[in-house]
PDB file of C-alpha atoms in Angstrom:
ATOM      1  CA  UNK A   1     -56.369  64.309  45.990  1.00 58.00           C
ATOM      2  CA  UNK A   2     -54.229  63.623  49.070  1.00 75.00           C
ATOM      3  CA  UNK A   3     -55.854  60.184  49.341  1.00 82.00           C
ATOM      4  CA  UNK A   4     -54.723  59.451  45.795  1.00 79.00           C
ATOM      5  CA  UNK A   5     -51.139  60.433  46.638  1.00 84.00           C
ATOM      6  CA  UNK A   6     -51.132  58.340  49.809  1.00 83.00           C
ATOM      7  CA  UNK A   7     -52.253  55.329  47.829  1.00 86.00           C
ATOM      8  CA  UNK A   8     -49.673  55.969  45.081  1.00 92.00           C
ATOM      9  CA  UNK A   9     -46.685  57.136  47.176  1.00 96.00           C
ATOM     10  CA  UNK A  10     -44.787  53.839  46.889  1.00 97.00           C
ATOM     11  CA  UNK A  11     -45.411  53.817  43.150  1.00 96.00           C
ATOM     12  CA  UNK A  12     -44.030  57.358  42.841  1.00 96.00           C
ATOM     13  CA  UNK A  13     -40.942  56.336  44.817  1.00 97.00           C
ATOM     14  CA  UNK A  14     -40.531  53.280  42.592  1.00 98.00           C
ATOM     15  CA  UNK A  15     -40.447  55.603  39.577  1.00 97.00           C
ATOM     16  CA  UNK A  16     -37.972  57.991  41.251  1.00 97.00           C
ATOM     17  CA  UNK A  17     -35.575  55.202  42.262  1.00 98.00           C
ATOM     18  CA  UNK A  18     -35.812  53.485  38.868  1.00 98.00           C
ATOM     19  CA  UNK A  19     -35.063  56.686  36.972  1.00 97.00           C
ATOM     20  CA  UNK A  20     -32.246  57.629  39.366  1.00 97.00           C
ATOM     21  CA  UNK A  21     -30.631  54.234  38.900  1.00 97.00           C
ATOM     22  CA  UNK A  22     -30.723  54.455  35.108  1.00 96.00           C
ATOM     23  CA  UNK A  23     -29.461  58.032  34.965  1.00 96.00           C
ATOM     24  CA  UNK A  24     -26.597  57.339  37.359  1.00 96.00           C
ATOM     25  CA  UNK A  25     -25.553  54.277  35.368  1.00 94.00           C
ATOM     26  CA  UNK A  26     -25.662  56.174  32.078  1.00 93.00           C
ATOM     27  CA  UNK A  27     -23.674  59.038  33.606  1.00 92.00           C
ATOM     28  CA  UNK A  28     -20.956  56.764  35.005  1.00 91.00           C
ATOM     29  CA  UNK A  29     -20.690  54.500  31.985  1.00 87.00           C
ATOM     30  CA  UNK A  30     -20.392  57.364  29.534  1.00 80.00           C
ATOM     31  CA  UNK A  31     -21.200  57.339  25.864  1.00 63.00           C
ATOM     32  CA  UNK A  32     -22.905  54.258  24.433  1.00 62.00           C
ATOM     33  CA  UNK A  33     -20.387  51.789  23.023  1.00 58.00           C
ATOM     34  CA  UNK A  34     -17.452  53.460  24.747  1.00 59.00           C
ATOM     35  CA  UNK A  35     -16.416  50.242  26.500  1.00 60.00           C
ATOM     36  CA  UNK A  36     -17.658  47.614  24.108  1.00 55.00           C
ATOM     37  CA  UNK A  37     -14.877  47.516  21.579  1.00 58.00           C
ATOM     38  CA  UNK A  38     -11.689  49.112  22.822  1.00 58.00           C
ATOM     39  CA  UNK A  39     -11.441  47.968  26.413  1.00 62.00           C
ATOM     40  CA  UNK A  40     -11.389  44.597  28.094  1.00 79.00           C
ATOM     41  CA  UNK A  41     -15.023  44.135  29.150  1.00 80.00           C
ATOM     42  CA  UNK A  42     -14.164  42.405  32.425  1.00 85.00           C
ATOM     43  CA  UNK A  43     -11.787  45.231  33.313  1.00 83.00           C
ATOM     44  CA  UNK A  44     -14.433  47.757  32.333  1.00 83.00           C
ATOM     45  CA  UNK A  45     -17.024  46.152  34.620  1.00 85.00           C
ATOM     46  CA  UNK A  46     -14.543  45.822  37.473  1.00 87.00           C
ATOM     47  CA  UNK A  47     -13.683  49.497  37.045  1.00 86.00           C
ATOM     48  CA  UNK A  48     -17.373  50.370  37.274  1.00 87.00           C
ATOM     49  CA  UNK A  49     -17.758  48.268  40.401  1.00 90.00           C
ATOM     50  CA  UNK A  50     -15.030  50.351  42.035  1.00 90.00           C
ATOM     51  CA  UNK A  51     -17.126  53.509  41.608  1.00 91.00           C
ATOM     52  CA  UNK A  52     -19.282  54.571  44.574  1.00 94.00           C
ATOM     53  CA  UNK A  53     -21.887  56.051  42.211  1.00 94.00           C
ATOM     54  CA  UNK A  54     -22.422  52.638  40.635  1.00 94.00           C
ATOM     55  CA  UNK A  55     -23.151  51.217  44.086  1.00 96.00           C
ATOM     56  CA  UNK A  56     -25.594  54.070  44.674  1.00 97.00           C
ATOM     57  CA  UNK A  57     -27.299  53.090  41.415  1.00 97.00           C
ATOM     58  CA  UNK A  58     -27.470  49.472  42.642  1.00 97.00           C
ATOM     59  CA  UNK A  59     -28.995  50.731  45.893  1.00 98.00           C
ATOM     60  CA  UNK A  60     -31.572  52.717  43.918  1.00 98.00           C
ATOM     61  CA  UNK A  61     -32.433  49.583  41.940  1.00 98.00           C
ATOM     62  CA  UNK A  62     -32.851  47.625  45.170  1.00 98.00           C
ATOM     63  CA  UNK A  63     -35.007  50.373  46.698  1.00 98.00           C
ATOM     64  CA  UNK A  64     -37.104  50.469  43.529  1.00 98.00           C
ATOM     65  CA  UNK A  65     -37.750  46.760  44.019  1.00 98.00           C
ATOM     66  CA  UNK A  66     -38.794  47.332  47.618  1.00 98.00           C
ATOM     67  CA  UNK A  67     -41.081  50.185  46.561  1.00 97.00           C
ATOM     68  CA  UNK A  68     -42.608  47.943  43.909  1.00 97.00           C
ATOM     69  CA  UNK A  69     -43.402  45.280  46.507  1.00 97.00           C
ATOM     70  CA  UNK A  70     -45.014  47.932  48.698  1.00 96.00           C
ATOM     71  CA  UNK A  71     -46.909  49.290  45.686  1.00 96.00           C
ATOM     72  CA  UNK A  72     -48.395  45.876  45.027  1.00 96.00           C
ATOM     73  CA  UNK A  73     -49.567  45.750  48.630  1.00 95.00           C
ATOM     74  CA  UNK A  74     -51.665  48.868  47.903  1.00 93.00           C
ATOM     75  CA  UNK A  75     -52.665  48.607  44.245  1.00 93.00           C
ATOM     76  CA  UNK A  76     -53.638  45.941  41.741  1.00 92.00           C
ATOM     77  CA  UNK A  77     -50.859  44.858  39.368  1.00 92.00           C
ATOM     78  CA  UNK A  78     -52.953  45.550  36.277  1.00 89.00           C
ATOM     79  CA  UNK A  79     -53.499  49.116  37.488  1.00 89.00           C
ATOM     80  CA  UNK A  80     -50.010  49.821  38.859  1.00 92.00           C
ATOM     81  CA  UNK A  81     -47.833  48.359  36.133  1.00 91.00           C
ATOM     82  CA  UNK A  82     -48.776  50.822  33.371  1.00 88.00           C
ATOM     83  CA  UNK A  83     -47.463  53.638  35.598  1.00 90.00           C
ATOM     84  CA  UNK A  84     -43.985  52.246  35.045  1.00 91.00           C
ATOM     85  CA  UNK A  85     -44.345  53.790  31.582  1.00 89.00           C
ATOM     86  CA  UNK A  86     -43.708  57.172  33.166  1.00 92.00           C
ATOM     87  CA  UNK A  87     -40.074  56.121  33.377  1.00 94.00           C
ATOM     88  CA  UNK A  88     -39.992  56.023  29.553  1.00 90.00           C
ATOM     89  CA  UNK A  89     -40.928  59.693  29.342  1.00 93.00           C
ATOM     90  CA  UNK A  90     -38.542  60.836  32.078  1.00 95.00           C
ATOM     91  CA  UNK A  91     -35.641  58.830  30.633  1.00 95.00           C
ATOM     92  CA  UNK A  92     -36.403  60.111  27.122  1.00 94.00           C
ATOM     93  CA  UNK A  93     -36.265  63.717  28.330  1.00 95.00           C
ATOM     94  CA  UNK A  94     -33.153  63.148  30.445  1.00 95.00           C
ATOM     95  CA  UNK A  95     -31.406  61.354  27.603  1.00 92.00           C
ATOM     96  CA  UNK A  96     -32.039  64.303  25.330  1.00 94.00           C
ATOM     97  CA  UNK A  97     -31.443  67.205  27.695  1.00 94.00           C
ATOM     98  CA  UNK A  98     -28.879  65.837  30.149  1.00 93.00           C
ATOM     99  CA  UNK A  99     -26.857  63.516  27.919  1.00 92.00           C
ATOM    100  CA  UNK A 100     -27.502  65.096  24.521  1.00 92.00           C
ATOM    101  CA  UNK A 101     -28.772  61.844  23.041  1.00 92.00           C
ATOM    102  CA  UNK A 102     -30.663  61.892  19.750  1.00 92.00           C
ATOM    103  CA  UNK A 103     -34.404  61.553  20.256  1.00 93.00           C
ATOM    104  CA  UNK A 104     -36.181  61.009  16.980  1.00 94.00           C
ATOM    105  CA  UNK A 105     -39.833  61.311  16.097  1.00 96.00           C
ATOM    106  CA  UNK A 106     -40.413  57.554  16.445  1.00 95.00           C
ATOM    107  CA  UNK A 107     -39.179  57.568  20.062  1.00 93.00           C
ATOM    108  CA  UNK A 108     -41.310  60.596  20.867  1.00 93.00           C
ATOM    109  CA  UNK A 109     -44.377  59.018  19.250  1.00 95.00           C
ATOM    110  CA  UNK A 110     -43.826  55.711  21.043  1.00 92.00           C
ATOM    111  CA  UNK A 111     -43.449  57.419  24.390  1.00 92.00           C
ATOM    112  CA  UNK A 112     -46.560  59.505  23.732  1.00 93.00           C
ATOM    113  CA  UNK A 113     -48.516  56.321  23.013  1.00 93.00           C
ATOM    114  CA  UNK A 114     -47.363  54.828  26.318  1.00 91.00           C
ATOM    115  CA  UNK A 115     -48.477  57.950  28.179  1.00 91.00           C
ATOM    116  CA  UNK A 116     -51.826  58.021  26.371  1.00 93.00           C
ATOM    117  CA  UNK A 117     -52.335  54.396  27.403  1.00 89.00           C
ATOM    118  CA  UNK A 118     -51.545  55.332  30.994  1.00 88.00           C
ATOM    119  CA  UNK A 119     -54.144  58.110  30.930  1.00 89.00           C
ATOM    120  CA  UNK A 120     -56.755  55.679  29.579  1.00 91.00           C
ATOM    121  CA  UNK A 121     -55.965  53.164  32.354  1.00 84.00           C
ATOM    122  CA  UNK A 122     -56.025  55.778  35.130  1.00 81.00           C
ATOM    123  CA  UNK A 123     -59.356  57.159  33.948  1.00 84.00           C
ATOM    124  CA  UNK A 124     -60.841  53.656  33.824  1.00 83.00           C
ATOM    125  CA  UNK A 125     -60.120  52.914  37.497  1.00 71.00           C
TER     126      UNK A 125
END
């Protein structure tokens, strides 16, 4: 199994950096719609750009891109890309448990379908 992890390490880091970026952004932006109506959008974005955590999220996004390039040097695109669906499950759980977001049955079912598809693809390789 260690050979599998060596071959998929960049992919795992891609997932970690992608999820970190999204969670940091959600945390710093706050509740959905909080800036859309009441505040000047340019001022809101400029305020976000003054936050170090937002720059850390940007760095995570950049590192995710680098990890993706390295992933594609190890794995075929048609095999690697479905693994990005893992981010759906992690974000769904984090949205519910960390941010208290509503997660309905349709979102759970959709995420389960993505994960089932991933299992089918992994087993076919």
